[in-house]
Coordinates of C-alpha atoms and ligand atoms in Angstrom, one line a residue:
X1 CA 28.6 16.9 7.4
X2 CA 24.8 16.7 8.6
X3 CA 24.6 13.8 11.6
X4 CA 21.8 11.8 12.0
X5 CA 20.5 10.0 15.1
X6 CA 18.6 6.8 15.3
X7 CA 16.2 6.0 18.3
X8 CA 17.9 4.0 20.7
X9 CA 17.8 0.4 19.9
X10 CA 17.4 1.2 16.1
X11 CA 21.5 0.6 15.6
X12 CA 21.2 -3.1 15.8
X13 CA 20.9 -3.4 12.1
X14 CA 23.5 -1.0 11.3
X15 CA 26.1 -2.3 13.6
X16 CA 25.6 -6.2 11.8
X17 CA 26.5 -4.1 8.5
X18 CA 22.8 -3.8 6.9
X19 CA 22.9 -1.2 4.3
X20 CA 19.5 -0.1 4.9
X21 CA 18.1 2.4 7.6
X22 CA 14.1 2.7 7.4
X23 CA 13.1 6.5 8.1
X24 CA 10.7 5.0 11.1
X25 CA 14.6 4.2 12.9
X26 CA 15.5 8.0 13.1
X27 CA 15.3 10.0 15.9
X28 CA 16.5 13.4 14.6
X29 CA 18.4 14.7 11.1
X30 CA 20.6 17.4 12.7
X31 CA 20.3 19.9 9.4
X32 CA 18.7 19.8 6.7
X33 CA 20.7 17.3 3.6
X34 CA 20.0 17.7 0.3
X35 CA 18.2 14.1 -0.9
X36 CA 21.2 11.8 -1.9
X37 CA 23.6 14.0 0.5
X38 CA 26.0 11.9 2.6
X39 CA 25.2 11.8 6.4
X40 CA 27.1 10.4 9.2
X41 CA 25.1 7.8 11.4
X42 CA 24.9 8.5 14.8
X43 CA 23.3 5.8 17.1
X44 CA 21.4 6.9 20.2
X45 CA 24.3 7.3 22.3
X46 CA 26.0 9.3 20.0
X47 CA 28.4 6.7 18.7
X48 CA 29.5 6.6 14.9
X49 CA 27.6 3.5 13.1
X50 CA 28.4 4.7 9.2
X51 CA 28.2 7.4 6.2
X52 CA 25.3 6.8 4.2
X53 CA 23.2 8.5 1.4
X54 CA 19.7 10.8 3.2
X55 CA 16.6 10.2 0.9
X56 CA 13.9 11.7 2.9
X57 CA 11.5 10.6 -0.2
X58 CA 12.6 7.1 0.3
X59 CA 11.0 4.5 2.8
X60 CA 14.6 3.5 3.0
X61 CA 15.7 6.7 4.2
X62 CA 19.3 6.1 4.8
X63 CA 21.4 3.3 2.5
X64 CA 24.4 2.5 4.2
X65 CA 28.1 3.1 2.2
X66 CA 30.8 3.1 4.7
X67 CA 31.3 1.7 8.1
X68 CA 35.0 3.1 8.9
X69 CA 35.0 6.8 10.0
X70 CA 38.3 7.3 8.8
X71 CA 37.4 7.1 5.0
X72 CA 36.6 9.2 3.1
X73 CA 32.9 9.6 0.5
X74 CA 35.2 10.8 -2.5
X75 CA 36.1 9.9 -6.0
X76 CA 38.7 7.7 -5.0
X77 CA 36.4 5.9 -2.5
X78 CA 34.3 5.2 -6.0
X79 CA 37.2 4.2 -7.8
X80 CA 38.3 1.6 -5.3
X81 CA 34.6 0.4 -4.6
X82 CA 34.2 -0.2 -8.3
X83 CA 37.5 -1.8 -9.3
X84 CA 37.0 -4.0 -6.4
X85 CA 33.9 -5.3 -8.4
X86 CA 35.1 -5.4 -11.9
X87 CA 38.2 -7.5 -10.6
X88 CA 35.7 -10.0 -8.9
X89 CA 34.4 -10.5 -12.2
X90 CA 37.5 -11.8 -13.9
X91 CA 36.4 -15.1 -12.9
X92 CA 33.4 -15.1 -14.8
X93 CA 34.8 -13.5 -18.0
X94 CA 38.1 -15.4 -18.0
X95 CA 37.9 -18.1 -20.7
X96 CA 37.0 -15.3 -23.6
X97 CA 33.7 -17.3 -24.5
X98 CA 31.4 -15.0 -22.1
X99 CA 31.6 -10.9 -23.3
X100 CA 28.9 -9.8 -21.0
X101 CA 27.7 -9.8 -17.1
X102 CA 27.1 -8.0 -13.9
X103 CA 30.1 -5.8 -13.1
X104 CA 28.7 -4.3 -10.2
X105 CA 25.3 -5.3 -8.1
X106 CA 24.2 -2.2 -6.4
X107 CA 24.4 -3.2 -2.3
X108 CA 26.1 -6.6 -2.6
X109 CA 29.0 -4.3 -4.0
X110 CA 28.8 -1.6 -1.7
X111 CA 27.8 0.7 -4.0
X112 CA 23.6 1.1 -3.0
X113 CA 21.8 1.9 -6.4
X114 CA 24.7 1.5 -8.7
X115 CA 24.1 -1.4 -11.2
X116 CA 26.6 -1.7 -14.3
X117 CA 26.2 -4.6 -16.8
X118 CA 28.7 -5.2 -19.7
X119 CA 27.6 -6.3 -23.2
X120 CA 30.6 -6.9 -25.2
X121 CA 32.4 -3.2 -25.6
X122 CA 29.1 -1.2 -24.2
X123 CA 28.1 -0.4 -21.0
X124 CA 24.7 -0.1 -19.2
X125 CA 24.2 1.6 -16.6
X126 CA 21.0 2.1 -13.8
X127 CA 21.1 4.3 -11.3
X128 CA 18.5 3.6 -8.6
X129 CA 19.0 6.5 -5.7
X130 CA 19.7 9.6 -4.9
X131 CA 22.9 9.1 -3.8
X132 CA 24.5 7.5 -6.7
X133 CA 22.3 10.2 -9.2
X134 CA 24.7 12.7 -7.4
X135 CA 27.9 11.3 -8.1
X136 CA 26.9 10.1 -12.0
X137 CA 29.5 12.5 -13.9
X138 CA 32.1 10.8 -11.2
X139 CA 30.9 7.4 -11.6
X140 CA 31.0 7.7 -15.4
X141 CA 34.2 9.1 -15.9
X142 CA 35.5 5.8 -13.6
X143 CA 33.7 3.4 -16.1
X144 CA 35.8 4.9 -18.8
X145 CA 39.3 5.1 -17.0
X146 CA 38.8 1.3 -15.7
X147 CA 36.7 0.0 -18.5
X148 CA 37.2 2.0 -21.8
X149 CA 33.9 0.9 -23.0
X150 CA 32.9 2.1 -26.8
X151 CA 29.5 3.9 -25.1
X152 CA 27.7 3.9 -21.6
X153 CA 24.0 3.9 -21.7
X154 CA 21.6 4.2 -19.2
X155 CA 18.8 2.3 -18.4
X156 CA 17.3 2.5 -15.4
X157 CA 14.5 0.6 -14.1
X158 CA 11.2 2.8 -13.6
X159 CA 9.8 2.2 -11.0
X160 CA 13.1 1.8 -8.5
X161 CA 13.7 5.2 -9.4
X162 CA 10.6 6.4 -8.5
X163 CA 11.0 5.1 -5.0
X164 CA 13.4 7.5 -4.7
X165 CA 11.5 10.5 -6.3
X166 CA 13.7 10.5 -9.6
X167 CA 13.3 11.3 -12.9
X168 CA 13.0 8.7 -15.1
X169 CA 15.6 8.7 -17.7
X170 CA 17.5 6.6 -20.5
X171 CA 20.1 6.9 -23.2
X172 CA 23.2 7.6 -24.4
X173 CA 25.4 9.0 -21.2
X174 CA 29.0 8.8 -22.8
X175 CA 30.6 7.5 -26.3
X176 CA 28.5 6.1 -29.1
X177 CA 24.8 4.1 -29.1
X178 CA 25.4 0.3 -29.3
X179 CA 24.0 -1.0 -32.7
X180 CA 20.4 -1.8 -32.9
X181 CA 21.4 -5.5 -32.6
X182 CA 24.9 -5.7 -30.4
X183 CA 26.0 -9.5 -30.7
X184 CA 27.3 -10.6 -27.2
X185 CA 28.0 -14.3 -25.9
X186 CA 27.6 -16.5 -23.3
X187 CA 29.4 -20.0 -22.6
X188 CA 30.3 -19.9 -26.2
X189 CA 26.4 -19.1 -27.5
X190 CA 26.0 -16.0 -29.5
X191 CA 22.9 -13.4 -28.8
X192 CA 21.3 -10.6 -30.9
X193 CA 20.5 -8.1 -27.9
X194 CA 18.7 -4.8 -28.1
X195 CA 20.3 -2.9 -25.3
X196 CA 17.5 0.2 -25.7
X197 CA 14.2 -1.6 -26.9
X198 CA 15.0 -4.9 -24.8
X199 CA 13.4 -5.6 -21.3
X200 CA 15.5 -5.0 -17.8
X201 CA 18.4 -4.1 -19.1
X202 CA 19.0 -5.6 -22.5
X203 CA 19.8 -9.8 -21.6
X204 CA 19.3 -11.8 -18.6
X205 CA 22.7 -12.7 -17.6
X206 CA 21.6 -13.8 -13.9
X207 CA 20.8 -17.5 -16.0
X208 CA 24.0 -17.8 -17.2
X209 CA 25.0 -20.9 -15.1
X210 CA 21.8 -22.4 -14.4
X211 CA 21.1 -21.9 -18.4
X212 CA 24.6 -24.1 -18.9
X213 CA 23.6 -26.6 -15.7
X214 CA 20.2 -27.7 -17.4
X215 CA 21.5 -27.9 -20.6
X216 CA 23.1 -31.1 -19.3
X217 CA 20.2 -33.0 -19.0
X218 CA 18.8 -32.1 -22.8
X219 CA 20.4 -34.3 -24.9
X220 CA 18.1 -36.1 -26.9
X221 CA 15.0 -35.0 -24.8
X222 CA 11.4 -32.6 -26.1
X223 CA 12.1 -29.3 -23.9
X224 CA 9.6 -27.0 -23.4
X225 CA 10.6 -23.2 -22.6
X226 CA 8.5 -20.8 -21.2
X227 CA 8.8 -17.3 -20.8
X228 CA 12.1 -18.0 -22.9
X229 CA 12.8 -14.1 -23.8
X230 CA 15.2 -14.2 -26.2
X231 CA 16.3 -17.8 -25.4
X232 CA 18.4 -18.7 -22.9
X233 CA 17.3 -21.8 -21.7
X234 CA 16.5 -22.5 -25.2
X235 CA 20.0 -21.7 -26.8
X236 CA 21.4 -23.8 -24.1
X237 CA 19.7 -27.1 -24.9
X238 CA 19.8 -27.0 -28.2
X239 CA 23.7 -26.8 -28.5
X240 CA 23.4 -29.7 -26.0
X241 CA 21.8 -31.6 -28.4
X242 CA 17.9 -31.7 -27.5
X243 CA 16.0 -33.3 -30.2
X244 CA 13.2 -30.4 -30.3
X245 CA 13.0 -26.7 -28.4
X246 CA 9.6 -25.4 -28.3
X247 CA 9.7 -21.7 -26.4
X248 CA 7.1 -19.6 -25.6
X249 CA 7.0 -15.8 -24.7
X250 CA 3.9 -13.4 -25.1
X251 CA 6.3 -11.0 -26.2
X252 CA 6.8 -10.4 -30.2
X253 CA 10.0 -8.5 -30.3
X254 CA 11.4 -11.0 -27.5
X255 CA 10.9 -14.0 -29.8
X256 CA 12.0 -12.2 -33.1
X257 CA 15.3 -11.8 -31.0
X258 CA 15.0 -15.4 -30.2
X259 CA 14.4 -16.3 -34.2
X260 CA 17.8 -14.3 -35.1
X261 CA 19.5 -15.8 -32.0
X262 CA 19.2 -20.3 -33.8
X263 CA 19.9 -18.9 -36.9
X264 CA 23.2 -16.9 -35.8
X265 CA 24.2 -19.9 -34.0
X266 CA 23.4 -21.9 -36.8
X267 CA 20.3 -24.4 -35.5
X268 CA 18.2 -26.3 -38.0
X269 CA 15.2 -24.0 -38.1
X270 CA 12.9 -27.3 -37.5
X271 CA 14.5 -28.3 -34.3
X272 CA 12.6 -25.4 -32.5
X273 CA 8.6 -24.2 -32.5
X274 CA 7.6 -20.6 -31.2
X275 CA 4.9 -19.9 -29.8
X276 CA 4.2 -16.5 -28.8
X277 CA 1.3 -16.7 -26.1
X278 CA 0.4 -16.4 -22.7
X279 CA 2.0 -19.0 -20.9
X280 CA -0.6 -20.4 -18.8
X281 CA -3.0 -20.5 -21.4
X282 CA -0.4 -22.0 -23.7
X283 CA 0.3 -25.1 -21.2
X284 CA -3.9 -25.8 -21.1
X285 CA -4.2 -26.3 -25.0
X286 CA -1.1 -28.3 -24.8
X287 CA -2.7 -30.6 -22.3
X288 CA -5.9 -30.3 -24.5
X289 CA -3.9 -31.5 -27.2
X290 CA -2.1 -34.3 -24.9
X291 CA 1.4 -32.9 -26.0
X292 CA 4.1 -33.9 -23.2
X293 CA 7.7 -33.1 -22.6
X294 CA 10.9 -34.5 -21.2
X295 CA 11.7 -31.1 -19.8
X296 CA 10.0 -28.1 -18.6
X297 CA 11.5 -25.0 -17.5
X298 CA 9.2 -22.1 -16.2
X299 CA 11.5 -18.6 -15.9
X300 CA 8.2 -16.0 -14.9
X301 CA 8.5 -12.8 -14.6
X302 CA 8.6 -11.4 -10.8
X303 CA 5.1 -12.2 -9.4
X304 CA 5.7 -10.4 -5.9
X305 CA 7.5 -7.0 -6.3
X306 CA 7.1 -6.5 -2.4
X307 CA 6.1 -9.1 0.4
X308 CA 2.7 -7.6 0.5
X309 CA 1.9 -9.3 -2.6
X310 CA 3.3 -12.3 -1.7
X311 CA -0.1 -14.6 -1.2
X312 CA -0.7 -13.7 -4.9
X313 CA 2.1 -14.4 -6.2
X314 CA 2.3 -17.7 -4.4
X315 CA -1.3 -18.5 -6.2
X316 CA 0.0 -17.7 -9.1
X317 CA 3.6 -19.8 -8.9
X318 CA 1.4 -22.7 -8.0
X319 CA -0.9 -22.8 -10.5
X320 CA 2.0 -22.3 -13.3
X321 CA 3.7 -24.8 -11.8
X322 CA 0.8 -27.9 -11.4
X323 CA 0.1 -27.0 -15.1
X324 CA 3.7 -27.7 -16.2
X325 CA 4.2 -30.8 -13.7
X326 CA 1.0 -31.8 -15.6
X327 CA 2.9 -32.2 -19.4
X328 CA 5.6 -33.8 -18.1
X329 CA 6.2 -37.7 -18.8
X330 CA 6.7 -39.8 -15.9
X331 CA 10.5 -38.9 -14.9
X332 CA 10.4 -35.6 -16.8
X333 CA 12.3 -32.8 -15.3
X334 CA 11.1 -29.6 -14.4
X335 CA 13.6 -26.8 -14.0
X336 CA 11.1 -24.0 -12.2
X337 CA 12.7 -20.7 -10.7
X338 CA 11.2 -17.9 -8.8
X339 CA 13.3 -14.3 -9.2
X340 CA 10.9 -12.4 -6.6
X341 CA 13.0 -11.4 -3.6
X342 CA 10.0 -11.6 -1.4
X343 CA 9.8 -15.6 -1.8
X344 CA 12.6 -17.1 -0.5
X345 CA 13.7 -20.7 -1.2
X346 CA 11.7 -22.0 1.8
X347 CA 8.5 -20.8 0.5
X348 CA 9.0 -21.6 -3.4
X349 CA 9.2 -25.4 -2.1
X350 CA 6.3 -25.0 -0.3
X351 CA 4.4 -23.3 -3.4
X352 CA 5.7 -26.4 -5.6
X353 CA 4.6 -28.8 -2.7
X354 CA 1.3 -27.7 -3.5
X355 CA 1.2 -27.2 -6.6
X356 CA 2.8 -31.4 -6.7
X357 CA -0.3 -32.2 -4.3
X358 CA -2.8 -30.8 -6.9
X359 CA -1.1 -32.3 -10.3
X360 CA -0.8 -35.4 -7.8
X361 CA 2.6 -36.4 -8.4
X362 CA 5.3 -37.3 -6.5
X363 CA 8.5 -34.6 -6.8
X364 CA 11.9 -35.4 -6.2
X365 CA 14.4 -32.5 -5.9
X366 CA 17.4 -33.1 -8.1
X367 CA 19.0 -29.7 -7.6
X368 CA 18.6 -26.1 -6.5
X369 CA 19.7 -23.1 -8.6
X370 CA 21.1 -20.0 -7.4
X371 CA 22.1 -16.4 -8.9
X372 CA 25.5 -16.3 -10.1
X373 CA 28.4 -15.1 -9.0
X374 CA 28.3 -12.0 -10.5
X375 CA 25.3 -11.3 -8.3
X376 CA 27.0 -11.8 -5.3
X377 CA 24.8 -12.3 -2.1
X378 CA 26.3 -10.5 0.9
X379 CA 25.7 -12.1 4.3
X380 CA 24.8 -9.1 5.9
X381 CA 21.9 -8.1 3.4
X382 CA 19.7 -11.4 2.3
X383 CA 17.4 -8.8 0.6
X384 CA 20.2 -9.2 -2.3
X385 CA 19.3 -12.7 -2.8
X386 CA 16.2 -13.1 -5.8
X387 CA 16.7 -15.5 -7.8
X388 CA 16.2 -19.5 -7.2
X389 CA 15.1 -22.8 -8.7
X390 CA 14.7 -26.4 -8.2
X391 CA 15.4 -28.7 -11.0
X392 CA 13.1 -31.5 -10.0
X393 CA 12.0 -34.9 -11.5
X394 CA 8.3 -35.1 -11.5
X395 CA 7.0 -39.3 -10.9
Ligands
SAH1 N1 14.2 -17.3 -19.5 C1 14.6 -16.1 -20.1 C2 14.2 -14.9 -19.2 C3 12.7 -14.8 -18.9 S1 12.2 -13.2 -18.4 C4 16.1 -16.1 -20.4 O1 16.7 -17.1 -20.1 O2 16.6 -15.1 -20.9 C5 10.5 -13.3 -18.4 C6 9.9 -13.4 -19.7 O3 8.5 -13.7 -19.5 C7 9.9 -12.1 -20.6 O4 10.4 -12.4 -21.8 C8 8.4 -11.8 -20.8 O5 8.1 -11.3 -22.1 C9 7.7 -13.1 -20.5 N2 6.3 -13.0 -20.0 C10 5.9 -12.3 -19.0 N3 4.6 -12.7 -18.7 C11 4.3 -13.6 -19.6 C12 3.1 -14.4 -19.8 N4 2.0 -14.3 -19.1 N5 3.1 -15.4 -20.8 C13 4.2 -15.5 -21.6 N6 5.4 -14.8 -21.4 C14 5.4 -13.9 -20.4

C-alpha cells in the first residue's frame, strides 16, 4: 500500500482523529496512488497515524477512514461502518410515524463522502469523493443486503463532486425509479417528494425536530414561512393548530409540492396563502402593506458555501433578519436558522444582534436549534456541524 508522509508537526490533527489532511501537510507520497486509492499515513517520524483515501485533485488531499493499523479497507470494513449507522438510526425511525432520514452522514459516520438518505422503500444516495466513487458497486450491494430498498438512486450534489474532479452523475443505480411523487412522512405529516426533480436530495429531513419544536408555539397564532420548500415548517404549524400559514418560496415546483402536501394532509385550503417570491422583497411589501405576524421563521438557503464568503453572507443574514424582526408584533417569535458551516452559532447571534440593533428591538433568546440526530456531530470534526437557529421573542 502507497505510504504517505506528512511534514513534521502536520500529525497534530490526525492524531486528535480529524478526518481531513490538507495537501499543504504532506511531505512526500511514496508512489504514485490512483485518486481515491487508500494510503497509509505516515507522520514525520515514520509512525502510523491512519488509512485514508489520496485525492491529489482535492484541497483535502487525504480524508481520514481508519485509525487502527490492524483493520483492514475491505468490504467488510464497509459493512460494519454502515450497519453501525443505520442501527443509530432506529431511534429516529422507531414509532413508525417517520419513513425517512439520514442513514449515514458522510465523516460524522466514518464513512468521508458517503451520504445515504431513506424515503420510505427508496434510497438516495451521493457520493462526494474519490474514495467512496471507488468502492460504489460494494457500497451498493451493502444497501441492498442491509436495507432491501425497492431502488437506490443517486443524487449527488454538483459542485462537492467537482471538488474532487468527478463526473457529475444522477439516476437510477439499482432496482426501480421511485414514482414521480413518492409519499413519505414525518412525525405523523405526509409529503409529496420528488426524489429526481426536487432540490438537495429530495426533502429536508435535517428540520425534522426543530419543524415539530416550533410547531408548539403555533396554536392559534398568524405564521409566516419563508423559504418554506415544500413545507416543513408550514405542515408543522398547521397540524398544531395555527389560525393562518402564509409560506413563501421563489420556487414554483417547490410550492406546487407544498399545494399537494395541505391537501394530502387534509388542511382547509383557506387556512394557508402562497406566495411565490423572493423573500426579501416579499417581507418589504408586507411591511408596505403593514401586515404583521405572531411568528416568523426564516430557513435561507446557505449564504456562505466557504468562510471566504463569510462577510457576505453575514450582510445578507442581517438584513433578512431586521426585515422579519420588523413584521413581528410585539412578543412575536422569530424562529431564524443559518445552515452555512462557515457561521457558527457564535457569529449567527452576532449577525441577529445587529440585525436587532437596526429593527431596534430588544431580542430575547427563547431557544437554540440544532441538527438532528441523524446528522450526528462528531467531536473530533466541528466542520460537520451546519445547521443552527435561535427561536427568539422579538419586544
Ligand atoms: N424550510 C424548508 C427548507 C428550506 S430550503 C423546509 O422545512 O423544508 C431553502 C428554500 O429557499 C428553497 O426552497 C429555495 O427554493 C428557497 N429560496 C432560495 N432563495 C430564495 C429567495 N431569494 N426567495 C425565496 N425563496 C428562496
Amino acid at each position: 500500500m502507497v505510504e504517505v508522509v506528512l511534514k513534521k508537526g502536520k500529525e497534530k490533527a490526525a492524531l486528535q482523529r480529524h478526518p481531513w489532511i490538507f495537501s499543504g501537510a504532506i511531505e512526500k507520497v511514496k508512489g504514485s496512488p490512483l485518486n481515491g486509492e487508500v494510503v497509509r499515513v505516515l507522520a514525520a517520524n515514520a509512525d502510523f497515524l491512519a488509512y485514508g483515501y489520496y485525492n491529489e485533485n482535492s484541497r483535502v488531499a487525504i480524508r481520514l477512514l481508519e485509525w487502527d493499523q490492524a483493520r483492514n479497507i475491505d468490504k467488510g470494513w464497509y459493512q460494519q461502518k454502515i450497519q453501525t449507522a443505520i442501527a443509530a438510526r432506529k431511534h429516529v425511525l422507531k414509532n413508525g410515524d417517520t419513513n425517512t432520514c439520514r442513514l449515514v452522514f458522510s465523516e460524522a459516520d466514518f464513512l468521508p463522502g458517503l451520504i445515504v438518505d431513506q424515503y420510505a422503500s427508496y434510497l438516495s444516495l451521493q457520493i462526494l469523493s474519490a474514495g467512496m466513487e471507488s468502492v460504489k458497486a460494494d457500497i451498493i450491494d451493502i444497501l441492498r443486503d442491509q436495507l432491501n430498498p425497492l431502488g437506490i438512486f443517486d443524487k449527488s450534489d454538483a459542485t462537492a463532486r467537482t471538488h474532487e474532479n468527478l463526473e457529475v452523475e444522477q439516476g437510477l443505480l439499482w432496482g426501480e425509479n421511485p414514482p414521480e411523487f413518492l409519499e413519505v412522512k414525518e412525525n405523523g405529516i405526509r409529503y409529496n417528494i420528488n426524489i429526481a426533480g426536487g432540490q438537495k436530495s429530495g426533502f429536508y429531513c435535517d428540520q425534522r425536530d426543530n419543524r415539530l419544536l416550533l410547531a408548539d408555539y403555533t396554536r392559534d397564532k398568524r405564521v409566516l414561512d419563508c423559504f418554506s420548500y415544500s413545507g416543513g415548517f408550514s405542515l408543522n404549524a398547521l397540524k398544531q393548530g395555527a389560525m393562518h400559514v402564509t409560506s413563501v418560496d421563489s420556487s414554483a415546483p417547490a410550492l406546487e409540492t407544498l399545494q399537494q402536501n395541505i391537501e394530502l394532509n387534509g388542511f382547509a385550503a383557506d387556512r394557508n396563502t402562497i406566495f411565490q417570491s423572493d423573500v426579501n422583497k416579499q417581507l418589504r411589501i408586507f411591511k408596505e402593506e403593514g401586515t404583521t405576524f405572531d411568528i416568523v421563521v426564516l430557513d435561507p438557503p446557505k449564504y456562505a458555501p466557504s468562510r471566504s464568503a463569510l462577510d457576505r453572507a453575514a450582510r445578507a443574514y442581517k438584513d433578512l433578519n431586521r426585515l422579519a424582526m420588523g413584521l413581528l408584533e410585539s412578543g412575536g417569535l422569530l424562529a431564524t436558522f443559518s445552515c452555512s458551516g462557515a457561521v457558527d452559532i457564535d457569529t449567527f447571534k452576532q449577525i441577529i444582534a445587529w440585525a436587532a440593533l437596526d429593527a431596534g428591538k430588544e431580542v430575547q433568546i427563547l431557544k437554540q436549534f440544532n441538527q438532528p440526530e441523524d446528522h450526528p456531530v462528531r467531536l473530533s470534526f466541528p466542520e460537520g456541524e451546519y445547521l443552527k437557529g435561535l427561536l427568539l421573542r422579538v419586544l
